[in-house]
Tab-separated table of C-alpha atoms in Angstrom:
chain	number	residue	atom	x	y	z
T	283	LYS	CA	-0.227	0.127	-0.138
T	284	ILE	CA	2.808	2.361	0.776
T	285	LEU	CA	5.038	1.770	-1.944
T	286	LYS	CA	1.571	2.030	-3.892
T	287	GLN	CA	0.940	5.617	-2.724
T	288	ARG	CA	4.871	6.478	-3.355
T	289	TYR	CA	4.719	5.761	-6.845
T	290	GLU	CA	1.386	7.579	-7.542
T	291	GLY	CA	3.121	10.252	-5.772
T	292	ILE	CA	5.847	9.994	-8.227
T	293	ARG	CA	3.748	9.601	-11.117
T	294	ARG	CA	1.645	12.782	-10.229
T	295	ARG	CA	4.654	14.952	-9.585
T	296	THR	CA	6.555	14.099	-12.997
T	297	ILE	CA	3.442	15.140	-14.938
T	298	GLN	CA	3.035	18.323	-13.151
T	299	LEU	CA	6.464	19.194	-14.511
T	300	ASN	CA	6.200	22.116	-16.733
T	301	ASN	CA	9.201	23.343	-19.160
T	302	ASP	CA	10.913	25.539	-16.754
T	303	ASP	CA	11.328	22.577	-14.496
T	304	ILE	CA	12.397	20.851	-17.093
T	305	TYR	CA	14.994	23.268	-18.247
T	306	GLN	CA	16.330	23.698	-15.344
T	307	ILE	CA	17.114	19.928	-14.470
T	308	VAL	CA	19.048	19.889	-18.097
T	309	MET	CA	20.669	23.161	-17.265
T	310	ASN	CA	21.673	21.821	-14.003
T	311	ALA	CA	23.374	18.544	-15.212
T	312	TYR	CA	25.223	20.655	-17.848
T	313	ALA	CA	26.494	23.205	-15.413
T	314	SER	CA	27.309	20.620	-12.628
T	315	GLY	CA	29.299	18.139	-15.155
T	316	ILE	CA	31.167	21.376	-15.943
T	317	ASP	CA	31.715	22.862	-12.590
T	318	PRO	CA	30.220	21.715	-9.620
T	319	HIS	CA	29.164	24.821	-7.815
T	320	THR	CA	27.419	26.087	-10.781
T	321	SER	CA	24.011	26.051	-10.522
T	322	TYR	CA	20.829	27.526	-12.811
T	323	PHE	CA	18.060	28.841	-11.454
T	324	SER	CA	14.533	29.161	-13.183
T	325	PRO	CA	12.913	32.536	-12.426
T	326	ARG	CA	10.916	30.988	-9.827
T	327	SER	CA	14.092	29.724	-7.870
T	328	VAL	CA	15.441	33.120	-8.209
T	329	GLU	CA	12.448	34.488	-6.801
T	330	ASN	CA	12.638	32.101	-3.843
T	331	PHE	CA	16.556	32.320	-3.324
T	332	LYS	CA	16.105	36.355	-2.685
T	333	ILE	CA	13.451	35.592	-0.350
T	334	SER	CA	15.794	33.273	1.605
T	335	MET	CA	18.649	35.721	1.177
T	336	SER	CA	16.797	38.472	2.435
T	337	LEU	CA	14.974	36.618	5.108
T	338	SER	CA	11.539	38.404	4.648
T	339	LEU	CA	8.652	38.183	1.655
T	340	GLU	CA	4.964	39.615	1.196
T	341	GLY	CA	2.223	37.115	2.045
T	342	ILE	CA	0.461	35.390	4.865
T	343	GLY	CA	2.974	33.710	6.638
T	344	ALA	CA	2.064	30.480	6.415
T	345	VAL	CA	4.397	27.594	5.833
T	346	LEU	CA	2.749	24.813	3.034
T	347	GLN	CA	2.963	21.549	1.910
T	348	ASN	CA	1.375	19.104	-0.614
T	349	LYS	CA	-0.382	15.950	1.382
T	350	ASN	CA	-2.538	13.432	-0.767
T	351	GLU	CA	-3.657	16.342	-3.263
T	352	HIS	CA	-3.989	18.992	-0.885
T	353	THR	CA	-2.379	21.833	0.421
T	354	VAL	CA	-1.823	21.813	3.687
T	355	ILE	CA	-0.722	24.607	6.371
T	356	ARG	CA	2.361	23.170	8.276
T	357	ARG	CA	2.759	25.743	10.126
T	358	ILE	CA	1.990	29.565	10.945
T	359	ILE	CA	4.542	31.959	11.190
T	360	PRO	CA	4.507	33.933	14.584
T	361	GLY	CA	3.495	37.853	13.931
T	362	GLY	CA	2.229	37.359	10.070
T	363	PRO	CA	-1.055	37.773	8.663
T	364	ALA	CA	-2.205	34.136	9.258
T	365	ASP	CA	-1.294	34.137	12.906
T	366	LEU	CA	-2.769	37.616	13.831
T	367	SER	CA	-6.245	36.341	11.883
T	368	LYS	CA	-6.478	33.436	14.386
T	369	LYS	CA	-8.601	31.581	11.690
T	370	LEU	CA	-5.253	29.498	10.372
T	371	PHE	CA	-4.562	26.596	12.008
T	372	PRO	CA	-1.813	24.058	10.827
T	373	GLU	CA	-2.828	20.833	9.230
T	374	ASP	CA	-5.752	23.286	7.875
T	375	ARG	CA	-5.962	22.357	4.145
T	376	ILE	CA	-6.515	24.905	1.560
T	377	ILE	CA	-9.441	24.350	-0.830
T	378	SER	CA	-9.287	27.342	-3.221
T	379	ILE	CA	-8.109	30.441	-3.748
T	380	GLY	CA	-9.405	34.235	-4.351
T	381	GLN	CA	-7.531	37.478	-5.078
T	382	ASN	CA	-9.032	40.423	-3.592
T	383	LYS	CA	-12.385	40.908	-1.584
T	384	VAL	CA	-14.440	40.126	-4.975
T	385	GLY	CA	-14.339	37.800	-7.226
T	386	ASP	CA	-14.361	33.486	-7.926
T	387	LEU	CA	-12.040	30.878	-5.827
T	388	GLN	CA	-10.136	29.131	-8.059
T	389	ASP	CA	-10.070	25.296	-7.150
T	390	VAL	CA	-6.145	24.047	-6.193
T	391	VAL	CA	-6.952	20.619	-5.092
T	392	GLY	CA	-4.276	18.637	-7.010
T	393	TRP	CA	-2.230	21.949	-7.602
T	394	ARG	CA	1.484	21.874	-7.139
T	395	LEU	CA	2.886	23.552	-4.023
T	396	ASP	CA	4.627	26.521	-6.175
T	397	ASP	CA	1.594	27.187	-8.299
T	398	VAL	CA	-0.427	27.614	-4.840
T	399	VAL	CA	2.734	29.571	-3.142
T	400	ASP	CA	2.260	32.130	-6.015
T	401	GLN	CA	-1.444	32.497	-5.819
T	402	ILE	CA	-1.059	33.530	-2.233
T	403	ARG	CA	2.012	35.196	-2.304
T	404	GLY	CA	1.387	39.052	-3.191
T	405	PRO	CA	2.006	42.749	-2.452
T	406	LYS	CA	1.568	43.833	0.922
T	407	GLY	CA	-1.637	45.342	1.514
T	408	SER	CA	-3.174	43.171	-0.633
T	409	VAL	CA	-6.157	40.757	-0.085
T	410	VAL	CA	-6.177	36.955	-0.790
T	411	ARG	CA	-9.346	34.523	-0.048
T	412	LEU	CA	-8.331	31.076	1.155
T	413	GLU	CA	-11.306	28.628	1.066
T	414	ILE	CA	-10.006	26.603	4.371
T	415	LEU	CA	-11.085	22.470	4.622
T	416	PRO	CA	-10.195	22.565	9.015
T	417	LYS	CA	-8.024	19.961	10.167
T	418	LYS	CA	-11.143	18.370	11.798
T	419	GLU	CA	-13.554	17.817	8.807
T	420	SER	CA	-13.063	14.904	6.339
T	421	VAL	CA	-12.876	15.373	3.129
T	422	GLY	CA	-16.143	17.267	1.161
T	423	GLY	CA	-17.181	18.610	4.634
T	424	PRO	CA	-17.553	22.323	5.496
T	425	THR	CA	-15.311	24.960	4.773
T	426	ASP	CA	-14.715	28.618	5.701
T	427	VAL	CA	-13.645	31.232	3.546
T	428	VAL	CA	-10.686	33.167	5.586
T	429	GLU	CA	-9.503	36.656	4.033
T	430	ILE	CA	-6.289	38.027	4.743
T	431	VAL	CA	-4.426	41.005	4.240
T	432	ARG	CA	-0.745	40.329	3.003
T	433	ASP	CA	2.112	42.108	4.989
T	434	LYS	CA	6.106	41.617	4.381
T	435	ILE	CA	6.836	38.777	6.458
T	436	LYS	CA	10.358	38.787	8.457
T	437	LEU	CA	12.131	35.130	8.396
T	438	GLU	CA	14.421	35.262	11.007
T	439	ASP	CA	13.587	31.414	12.233
T	440	GLN	CA	15.878	30.971	8.714
T	441	ALA	CA	18.658	33.432	9.882
T	442	ALA	CA	22.458	31.908	10.247
T	443	LYS	CA	23.329	32.267	13.622
T	444	GLY	CA	27.044	32.008	15.035
T	445	PHE	CA	28.151	31.575	19.070
T	446	THR	CA	31.171	30.773	20.487
T	447	ILE	CA	31.959	28.223	22.744
T	448	GLU	CA	35.006	27.791	25.835
T	449	ARG	CA	36.131	24.533	26.432
T	450	PRO	CA	38.981	24.157	29.188
T	451	ASP	CA	41.616	22.235	27.593
T	452	GLY	CA	44.677	21.585	30.392
T	453	GLU	CA	46.026	24.849	31.043
T	454	ARG	CA	44.387	27.086	28.236
T	455	LYS	CA	40.474	27.689	26.549
T	456	ILE	CA	39.718	26.131	23.520
T	457	LYS	CA	37.337	28.555	21.312
T	458	ILE	CA	34.816	26.738	19.041
T	459	GLY	CA	32.818	28.826	17.177
């Protein structure tokens, strides 16, 4: 059963590859053959790299993952719009997404995680609406629509940190950083 689920997951992820993904795979294979320290970044990878280097992004402040065709909230970033709304919780599933205060919600079940993230991220001050299937509800159960105003999210927990440990070694102290 587990092996079948894994193979189905691999098949689903393979089908979801697009031209940019394939180009990135080919270019990285070529680049690493020439120089192991060189990588090609697709436009989406460049954006994610910039976010990781600046330790901030504009969005709702939720870490997401794919689980059985659903986008699941893995954790809420403290102090972000999702946290301040008190309406989103870990293990809630995102069913559909809408931009601005009015308009249709677009079903995102089965979507690639990157595509869902692209729909949720947006400029500070703009509104995103999420249709949420709460953790406690089974598939097909009642959902809630949550309206969140995007804001700048600080990702301080991903920042590099350092400290020094001093250990005595006989008559001298050794400093380890």
